[in-house]
Amino acid sequence: MRALAPIVVALLAAACHRAPPSDGLREWSADDHDRGPDDQRAAQQGPKGDAGGPAVIIEATWRTQCAACHGAIGKGDGPQGPMFKAPDLTREEFQSSVKDAEIAAVITNGKGRMPKFDLPEPVVAGLVARIRASRGR
Ligand code: HEC
């Protein structure tokens, strides 16, 4: 799904760039970054590590690409979860049975009714970290 790349880039652009102040009244300040419920939620839920790239991108990717089946946290309770029989990724037995590389491979290659996703490597790594962070939740 190469077509996803522009979407991710667009999200990145939307998250990081704001229109320059046209009237010169006010410059962007670091405080602005904390505005908005989405940013705050991403900060709370997203993986903190640097390995996965910007948390807001990971969070946006999860919500747009994964949550329909796997749900907001990963319990498999998204709107399409039952139809696809999406597994609960937070379960201890699942978490302890797979290596990070195996999770990344499923995202990249797909598995059964799980579609494959052509995402940049840092985004895949960030999704793996997000799934790990949901362990036992
Ligand atoms: C269309 C529904 C659907 C979407 C969208 C989806 N998944 Fe899945 N996912 C599944 C199903 C169904 C399985 C079970 C596959 C199987 O075991 O046959 C699965 C399994 C998984 C697994 C467990 C693999 C394993 O080792 O057993 C992971 C991890 C996963 N998905 C991550 C993701 C991520 C990350 C995304 C978003 C990039 C995503 N999924 C999007 C349906 C989906």
Short mmCIF file of N, CA and C and ligand atoms in Angstrom, two decimals:
data_model
loop_
_atom_site.label_atom_id
_atom_site.label_comp_id
_atom_site.label_asym_id
_atom_site.label_seq_id
_atom_site.Cartn_x
_atom_site.Cartn_y
_atom_site.Cartn_z
N MET A 1 0.83 -1.20 0.00
CA MET A 1 0.00 0.00 0.00
C MET A 1 0.87 1.25 0.00
N ARG A 2 1.60 1.43 -1.08
CA ARG A 2 2.45 2.61 -1.24
C ARG A 2 1.67 3.90 -1.04
N ALA A 3 0.39 3.83 -1.40
CA ALA A 3 -0.42 5.05 -1.39
C ALA A 3 -0.51 5.66 0.01
N LEU A 4 -0.17 4.88 1.02
CA LEU A 4 -0.27 5.41 2.39
C LEU A 4 0.82 6.42 2.68
N ALA A 5 1.95 6.27 2.01
CA ALA A 5 3.08 7.15 2.33
C ALA A 5 2.72 8.63 2.27
N PRO A 6 2.05 9.07 1.20
CA PRO A 6 1.68 10.51 1.16
C PRO A 6 0.79 10.91 2.33
N ILE A 7 -0.06 9.96 2.77
CA ILE A 7 -0.95 10.29 3.89
C ILE A 7 -0.12 10.54 5.14
N VAL A 8 0.84 9.67 5.36
CA VAL A 8 1.68 9.83 6.54
C VAL A 8 2.45 11.15 6.45
N VAL A 9 2.95 11.43 5.25
CA VAL A 9 3.67 12.68 5.06
C VAL A 9 2.75 13.86 5.32
N ALA A 10 1.50 13.73 4.85
CA ALA A 10 0.55 14.82 5.06
C ALA A 10 0.27 15.01 6.54
N LEU A 11 0.16 13.89 7.25
CA LEU A 11 -0.08 13.98 8.69
C LEU A 11 1.09 14.65 9.38
N LEU A 12 2.26 14.26 8.94
CA LEU A 12 3.48 14.84 9.51
C LEU A 12 3.46 16.35 9.29
N ALA A 13 3.13 16.72 8.06
CA ALA A 13 3.11 18.14 7.74
C ALA A 13 2.05 18.86 8.58
N ALA A 14 0.89 18.22 8.69
CA ALA A 14 -0.19 18.87 9.43
C ALA A 14 0.18 19.01 10.91
N ALA A 15 0.90 18.01 11.42
CA ALA A 15 1.22 18.01 12.84
C ALA A 15 2.33 19.01 13.15
N CYS A 16 3.22 19.20 12.23
CA CYS A 16 4.42 19.96 12.54
C CYS A 16 4.43 21.38 12.02
N HIS A 17 3.65 21.63 11.00
CA HIS A 17 3.70 22.96 10.41
C HIS A 17 2.37 23.68 10.61
N ARG A 18 2.46 24.88 10.99
CA ARG A 18 1.27 25.71 11.05
C ARG A 18 1.44 26.85 10.07
N ALA A 19 0.32 27.35 9.64
CA ALA A 19 0.40 28.48 8.71
C ALA A 19 1.13 29.62 9.41
N PRO A 20 2.06 30.24 8.72
CA PRO A 20 2.76 31.37 9.33
C PRO A 20 1.76 32.48 9.61
N PRO A 21 1.97 33.22 10.68
CA PRO A 21 1.03 34.29 11.01
C PRO A 21 1.01 35.32 9.89
N SER A 22 -0.14 35.43 9.24
CA SER A 22 -0.20 36.26 8.06
C SER A 22 -0.16 37.75 8.44
N ASP A 23 -0.67 38.06 9.63
CA ASP A 23 -0.71 39.46 10.01
C ASP A 23 0.48 39.85 10.90
N GLY A 24 1.34 38.90 11.16
CA GLY A 24 2.52 39.18 11.95
C GLY A 24 2.21 39.50 13.41
N LEU A 25 1.01 39.18 13.86
CA LEU A 25 0.64 39.52 15.22
C LEU A 25 1.40 38.69 16.25
N ARG A 26 1.60 37.43 15.91
CA ARG A 26 2.07 36.54 16.94
C ARG A 26 2.87 35.42 16.32
N GLU A 27 4.00 35.11 16.92
CA GLU A 27 4.80 34.00 16.45
C GLU A 27 4.32 32.72 17.11
N TRP A 28 4.60 31.60 16.46
CA TRP A 28 4.32 30.31 17.08
C TRP A 28 5.21 30.18 18.30
N SER A 29 4.67 29.69 19.38
CA SER A 29 5.51 29.45 20.55
C SER A 29 5.39 28.00 20.97
N ALA A 30 6.34 27.56 21.77
CA ALA A 30 6.36 26.16 22.18
C ALA A 30 5.08 25.78 22.92
N ASP A 31 4.48 26.74 23.59
CA ASP A 31 3.24 26.47 24.32
C ASP A 31 2.13 25.99 23.40
N ASP A 32 2.13 26.49 22.18
CA ASP A 32 1.09 26.11 21.23
C ASP A 32 1.07 24.61 21.00
N HIS A 33 2.21 24.01 21.19
CA HIS A 33 2.31 22.59 20.90
C HIS A 33 1.41 21.77 21.82
N ASP A 34 1.11 22.29 22.99
CA ASP A 34 0.30 21.54 23.94
C ASP A 34 -1.18 21.77 23.76
N ARG A 35 -1.52 22.65 22.85
CA ARG A 35 -2.94 22.90 22.63
C ARG A 35 -3.58 21.72 21.92
N GLY A 36 -4.88 21.59 22.13
CA GLY A 36 -5.62 20.61 21.36
C GLY A 36 -5.63 19.25 22.02
N PRO A 37 -6.80 18.65 22.13
CA PRO A 37 -6.95 17.36 22.81
C PRO A 37 -6.17 16.25 22.11
N ASP A 38 -6.05 16.32 20.78
CA ASP A 38 -5.34 15.26 20.07
C ASP A 38 -3.88 15.21 20.47
N ASP A 39 -3.25 16.38 20.54
CA ASP A 39 -1.84 16.43 20.92
C ASP A 39 -1.66 15.87 22.32
N GLN A 40 -2.61 16.26 23.20
CA GLN A 40 -2.47 15.81 24.58
C GLN A 40 -2.65 14.30 24.69
N ARG A 41 -3.64 13.78 23.95
CA ARG A 41 -3.86 12.34 24.00
C ARG A 41 -2.64 11.59 23.45
N ALA A 42 -2.10 12.12 22.37
CA ALA A 42 -0.93 11.46 21.79
C ALA A 42 0.22 11.46 22.79
N ALA A 43 0.34 12.56 23.52
CA ALA A 43 1.43 12.65 24.48
C ALA A 43 1.23 11.64 25.61
N GLN A 44 -0.04 11.40 25.97
CA GLN A 44 -0.31 10.47 27.06
C GLN A 44 -0.16 9.01 26.64
N GLN A 45 -0.65 8.71 25.43
CA GLN A 45 -0.74 7.32 25.03
C GLN A 45 0.43 6.87 24.17
N GLY A 46 0.99 7.80 23.44
CA GLY A 46 2.00 7.43 22.46
C GLY A 46 3.27 6.95 23.12
N PRO A 47 4.01 6.15 22.38
CA PRO A 47 5.29 5.70 22.90
C PRO A 47 6.22 6.90 23.06
N LYS A 48 6.94 6.90 24.16
CA LYS A 48 7.78 8.05 24.47
C LYS A 48 9.14 7.98 23.79
N GLY A 49 9.57 6.74 23.48
CA GLY A 49 10.94 6.56 23.02
C GLY A 49 11.23 7.22 21.70
N ASP A 50 12.47 7.42 21.41
CA ASP A 50 12.88 8.02 20.15
C ASP A 50 12.84 7.00 19.03
N ALA A 51 12.90 5.72 19.39
CA ALA A 51 13.01 4.67 18.39
C ALA A 51 11.88 4.73 17.38
N GLY A 52 10.70 5.11 17.83
CA GLY A 52 9.54 5.04 16.96
C GLY A 52 9.25 6.29 16.18
N GLY A 53 10.04 7.31 16.33
CA GLY A 53 9.73 8.53 15.63
C GLY A 53 8.71 9.33 16.40
N PRO A 54 8.21 10.40 15.80
CA PRO A 54 7.32 11.32 16.52
C PRO A 54 6.05 10.60 16.98
N ALA A 55 5.75 10.73 18.27
CA ALA A 55 4.61 10.02 18.84
C ALA A 55 3.31 10.39 18.14
N VAL A 56 3.20 11.63 17.70
CA VAL A 56 1.94 12.06 17.10
C VAL A 56 1.69 11.33 15.78
N ILE A 57 2.75 11.01 15.06
CA ILE A 57 2.61 10.27 13.80
C ILE A 57 2.18 8.84 14.08
N ILE A 58 2.81 8.23 15.08
CA ILE A 58 2.47 6.86 15.45
C ILE A 58 1.00 6.79 15.85
N GLU A 59 0.62 7.75 16.67
CA GLU A 59 -0.75 7.79 17.18
C GLU A 59 -1.74 7.98 16.03
N ALA A 60 -1.42 8.89 15.12
CA ALA A 60 -2.31 9.15 13.98
C ALA A 60 -2.39 7.93 13.08
N THR A 61 -1.27 7.25 12.90
CA THR A 61 -1.26 6.05 12.07
C THR A 61 -2.10 4.96 12.72
N TRP A 62 -1.92 4.77 14.03
CA TRP A 62 -2.71 3.76 14.73
C TRP A 62 -4.20 4.05 14.56
N ARG A 63 -4.57 5.29 14.78
CA ARG A 63 -6.00 5.63 14.74
C ARG A 63 -6.59 5.49 13.35
N THR A 64 -5.80 5.85 12.32
CA THR A 64 -6.36 5.80 10.97
C THR A 64 -6.20 4.43 10.32
N GLN A 65 -5.16 3.66 10.70
CA GLN A 65 -4.89 2.40 10.00
C GLN A 65 -5.23 1.16 10.82
N CYS A 66 -5.21 1.25 12.11
CA CYS A 66 -5.27 0.03 12.94
C CYS A 66 -6.50 -0.01 13.84
N ALA A 67 -6.95 1.14 14.33
CA ALA A 67 -7.98 1.15 15.38
C ALA A 67 -9.33 0.64 14.89
N ALA A 68 -9.58 0.72 13.59
CA ALA A 68 -10.88 0.23 13.08
C ALA A 68 -11.07 -1.23 13.47
N CYS A 69 -10.00 -2.00 13.44
CA CYS A 69 -10.09 -3.41 13.82
C CYS A 69 -9.63 -3.62 15.26
N HIS A 70 -8.48 -3.06 15.60
CA HIS A 70 -7.87 -3.40 16.89
C HIS A 70 -8.36 -2.53 18.05
N GLY A 71 -9.08 -1.46 17.76
CA GLY A 71 -9.60 -0.61 18.83
C GLY A 71 -8.59 0.42 19.28
N ALA A 72 -9.05 1.37 20.10
CA ALA A 72 -8.21 2.50 20.52
C ALA A 72 -6.96 2.03 21.25
N ILE A 73 -7.10 1.02 22.11
CA ILE A 73 -5.95 0.54 22.88
C ILE A 73 -5.29 -0.66 22.18
N GLY A 74 -6.09 -1.51 21.58
CA GLY A 74 -5.53 -2.69 20.91
C GLY A 74 -6.22 -3.97 21.34
N LYS A 75 -7.38 -3.81 21.99
CA LYS A 75 -8.08 -4.97 22.52
C LYS A 75 -8.90 -5.73 21.47
N GLY A 76 -8.84 -5.25 20.23
CA GLY A 76 -9.60 -5.93 19.18
C GLY A 76 -11.05 -5.50 19.16
N ASP A 77 -11.35 -4.39 19.83
CA ASP A 77 -12.73 -3.95 19.96
C ASP A 77 -13.07 -2.74 19.09
N GLY A 78 -12.33 -2.57 17.98
CA GLY A 78 -12.70 -1.52 17.02
C GLY A 78 -14.00 -1.91 16.33
N PRO A 79 -14.62 -0.93 15.63
CA PRO A 79 -15.90 -1.20 14.96
C PRO A 79 -15.85 -2.41 14.03
N GLN A 80 -14.70 -2.65 13.40
CA GLN A 80 -14.59 -3.80 12.48
C GLN A 80 -13.92 -5.00 13.14
N GLY A 81 -13.61 -4.87 14.42
CA GLY A 81 -12.90 -5.93 15.13
C GLY A 81 -13.59 -7.28 15.08
N PRO A 82 -14.88 -7.33 15.47
CA PRO A 82 -15.58 -8.62 15.47
C PRO A 82 -15.65 -9.23 14.07
N MET A 83 -15.91 -8.38 13.06
CA MET A 83 -16.06 -8.89 11.70
C MET A 83 -14.79 -9.58 11.22
N PHE A 84 -13.63 -9.00 11.57
CA PHE A 84 -12.35 -9.57 11.11
C PHE A 84 -11.74 -10.50 12.16
N LYS A 85 -12.40 -10.60 13.30
CA LYS A 85 -11.84 -11.38 14.42
C LYS A 85 -10.45 -10.88 14.80
N ALA A 86 -10.34 -9.56 14.93
CA ALA A 86 -9.06 -8.96 15.31
C ALA A 86 -8.71 -9.38 16.74
N PRO A 87 -7.50 -9.87 16.96
CA PRO A 87 -7.14 -10.35 18.30
C PRO A 87 -6.88 -9.19 19.28
N ASP A 88 -6.98 -9.51 20.54
CA ASP A 88 -6.64 -8.58 21.62
C ASP A 88 -5.12 -8.58 21.78
N LEU A 89 -4.49 -7.48 21.36
CA LEU A 89 -3.02 -7.43 21.36
C LEU A 89 -2.45 -7.12 22.74
N THR A 90 -3.32 -6.79 23.70
CA THR A 90 -2.82 -6.43 25.03
C THR A 90 -2.58 -7.68 25.90
N ARG A 91 -3.11 -8.82 25.45
CA ARG A 91 -3.04 -10.04 26.27
C ARG A 91 -1.61 -10.46 26.58
N GLU A 92 -1.42 -10.85 27.81
CA GLU A 92 -0.11 -11.31 28.28
C GLU A 92 0.40 -12.48 27.41
N GLU A 93 -0.48 -13.42 27.13
CA GLU A 93 -0.03 -14.61 26.40
C GLU A 93 0.42 -14.26 24.97
N PHE A 94 -0.28 -13.29 24.37
CA PHE A 94 0.17 -12.85 23.03
C PHE A 94 1.50 -12.12 23.15
N GLN A 95 1.55 -11.17 24.09
CA GLN A 95 2.74 -10.33 24.23
C GLN A 95 4.00 -11.16 24.50
N SER A 96 3.85 -12.19 25.31
CA SER A 96 5.03 -12.98 25.67
C SER A 96 5.37 -14.01 24.59
N SER A 97 4.46 -14.19 23.62
CA SER A 97 4.71 -15.22 22.61
C SER A 97 5.37 -14.67 21.35
N VAL A 98 5.42 -13.35 21.22
CA VAL A 98 5.99 -12.79 19.99
C VAL A 98 7.18 -11.88 20.27
N LYS A 99 8.12 -11.90 19.35
CA LYS A 99 9.25 -10.97 19.41
C LYS A 99 8.86 -9.69 18.67
N ASP A 100 9.55 -8.61 18.98
CA ASP A 100 9.29 -7.34 18.30
C ASP A 100 9.36 -7.50 16.78
N ALA A 101 10.37 -8.24 16.33
CA ALA A 101 10.58 -8.42 14.89
C ALA A 101 9.40 -9.15 14.25
N GLU A 102 8.78 -10.04 15.02
CA GLU A 102 7.62 -10.77 14.49
C GLU A 102 6.40 -9.85 14.37
N ILE A 103 6.23 -8.97 15.35
CA ILE A 103 5.13 -8.01 15.27
C ILE A 103 5.35 -7.10 14.06
N ALA A 104 6.58 -6.63 13.90
CA ALA A 104 6.89 -5.75 12.76
C ALA A 104 6.63 -6.47 11.45
N ALA A 105 6.97 -7.76 11.40
CA ALA A 105 6.79 -8.53 10.16
C ALA A 105 5.31 -8.68 9.81
N VAL A 106 4.46 -8.86 10.82
CA VAL A 106 3.02 -8.99 10.55
C VAL A 106 2.47 -7.67 10.01
N ILE A 107 2.92 -6.55 10.57
CA ILE A 107 2.45 -5.25 10.09
C ILE A 107 2.87 -5.05 8.63
N THR A 108 4.10 -5.44 8.34
CA THR A 108 4.64 -5.23 6.99
C THR A 108 4.11 -6.22 5.97
N ASN A 109 3.92 -7.46 6.41
CA ASN A 109 3.55 -8.53 5.46
C ASN A 109 2.10 -8.94 5.52
N GLY A 110 1.41 -8.57 6.60
CA GLY A 110 0.05 -9.05 6.80
C GLY A 110 0.05 -10.48 7.33
N LYS A 111 -1.14 -10.93 7.75
CA LYS A 111 -1.26 -12.29 8.26
C LYS A 111 -2.74 -12.65 8.29
N GLY A 112 -3.13 -13.71 7.63
CA GLY A 112 -4.55 -14.06 7.59
C GLY A 112 -5.39 -12.90 7.07
N ARG A 113 -6.35 -12.47 7.88
CA ARG A 113 -7.22 -11.36 7.46
C ARG A 113 -6.65 -10.00 7.85
N MET A 114 -5.50 -10.01 8.45
CA MET A 114 -4.80 -8.76 8.77
C MET A 114 -4.11 -8.25 7.51
N PRO A 115 -4.50 -7.05 7.03
CA PRO A 115 -3.87 -6.54 5.80
C PRO A 115 -2.42 -6.15 6.04
N LYS A 116 -1.65 -6.11 4.97
CA LYS A 116 -0.27 -5.63 5.12
C LYS A 116 -0.22 -4.13 4.94
N PHE A 117 0.76 -3.51 5.58
CA PHE A 117 0.88 -2.06 5.54
C PHE A 117 2.28 -1.67 5.10
N ASP A 118 2.32 -0.83 4.07
CA ASP A 118 3.60 -0.34 3.56
C ASP A 118 3.90 0.99 4.25
N LEU A 119 4.49 0.89 5.43
CA LEU A 119 4.77 2.08 6.24
C LEU A 119 6.27 2.26 6.39
N PRO A 120 6.72 3.49 6.58
CA PRO A 120 8.16 3.70 6.82
C PRO A 120 8.61 2.92 8.05
N GLU A 121 9.82 2.43 8.01
CA GLU A 121 10.35 1.58 9.09
C GLU A 121 10.20 2.22 10.48
N PRO A 122 10.50 3.52 10.64
CA PRO A 122 10.35 4.11 11.99
C PRO A 122 8.90 4.10 12.48
N VAL A 123 7.96 4.18 11.55
CA VAL A 123 6.55 4.13 11.94
C VAL A 123 6.19 2.72 12.41
N VAL A 124 6.69 1.71 11.67
CA VAL A 124 6.45 0.33 12.09
C VAL A 124 7.04 0.11 13.48
N ALA A 125 8.27 0.59 13.69
CA ALA A 125 8.92 0.43 15.00
C ALA A 125 8.10 1.12 16.09
N GLY A 126 7.55 2.28 15.76
CA GLY A 126 6.72 3.01 16.72
C GLY A 126 5.44 2.27 17.05
N LEU A 127 4.85 1.63 16.05
CA LEU A 127 3.64 0.85 16.28
C LEU A 127 3.94 -0.35 17.16
N VAL A 128 5.08 -0.98 16.92
CA VAL A 128 5.49 -2.11 17.77
C VAL A 128 5.61 -1.63 19.22
N ALA A 129 6.25 -0.47 19.40
CA ALA A 129 6.43 0.08 20.75
C ALA A 129 5.07 0.40 21.39
N ARG A 130 4.15 0.90 20.56
CA ARG A 130 2.82 1.22 21.08
C ARG A 130 2.09 -0.05 21.53
N ILE A 131 2.22 -1.10 20.73
CA ILE A 131 1.58 -2.38 21.09
C ILE A 131 2.20 -2.91 22.38
N ARG A 132 3.53 -2.81 22.49
CA ARG A 132 4.19 -3.25 23.73
C ARG A 132 3.70 -2.44 24.94
N ALA A 133 3.49 -1.15 24.72
CA ALA A 133 3.06 -0.28 25.83
C ALA A 133 1.64 -0.61 26.27
N SER A 134 0.88 -1.30 25.42
CA SER A 134 -0.52 -1.63 25.76
C SER A 134 -0.60 -2.94 26.53
N ARG A 135 0.52 -3.58 26.75
CA ARG A 135 0.55 -4.87 27.43
C ARG A 135 -0.20 -4.82 28.76
N GLY A 136 -1.16 -5.72 28.91
CA GLY A 136 -1.89 -5.84 30.17
C GLY A 136 -2.88 -4.73 30.45
N ARG A 137 -3.12 -3.85 29.49
CA ARG A 137 -4.04 -2.75 29.73
C ARG A 137 -5.49 -3.18 29.54
C1 HEC B 1 -9.03 -5.08 8.67
C2 HEC B 1 -8.77 -5.30 10.07
C3 HEC B 1 -7.37 -5.04 10.57
C4 HEC B 1 -6.64 -3.89 10.49
C5 HEC B 1 -7.03 -2.57 9.83
C6 HEC B 1 -5.41 -4.15 11.19
N1 HEC B 1 -5.38 -5.41 11.68
FE1 HEC B 1 -3.93 -6.25 12.77
N2 HEC B 1 -4.92 -8.03 12.76
C7 HEC B 1 -6.15 -8.25 12.17
C8 HEC B 1 -6.48 -9.66 12.25
C9 HEC B 1 -7.75 -10.31 11.73
C10 HEC B 1 -5.40 -10.28 12.91
C11 HEC B 1 -5.23 -11.77 13.21
C12 HEC B 1 -4.39 -12.37 12.11
C13 HEC B 1 -4.21 -13.87 12.27
O1 HEC B 1 -3.69 -14.28 13.33
O2 HEC B 1 -4.58 -14.60 11.35
C14 HEC B 1 -4.46 -9.22 13.23
C15 HEC B 1 -3.29 -9.43 13.92
C16 HEC B 1 -2.41 -8.43 14.29
C17 HEC B 1 -1.26 -8.63 15.11
C18 HEC B 1 -0.84 -9.93 15.77
C19 HEC B 1 0.01 -10.72 14.85
C20 HEC B 1 0.43 -12.03 15.47
O3 HEC B 1 1.64 -12.24 15.61
O4 HEC B 1 -0.43 -12.85 15.78
C21 HEC B 1 -0.65 -7.41 15.22
C22 HEC B 1 0.63 -7.11 16.00
C23 HEC B 1 -1.42 -6.46 14.47
N3 HEC B 1 -2.49 -7.11 13.92
C24 HEC B 1 -1.12 -5.13 14.34
C25 HEC B 1 -1.80 -4.24 13.52
C26 HEC B 1 -1.37 -2.90 13.26
C27 HEC B 1 -0.17 -2.24 13.86
C28 HEC B 1 -2.28 -2.38 12.39
C29 HEC B 1 -2.26 -1.00 11.76
C30 HEC B 1 -1.06 -0.64 11.03
C31 HEC B 1 -3.28 -3.38 12.14
N4 HEC B 1 -2.94 -4.50 12.83
C32 HEC B 1 -4.39 -3.21 11.33
C33 HEC B 1 -6.94 -7.29 11.58
C34 HEC B 1 -6.56 -6.00 11.30
#
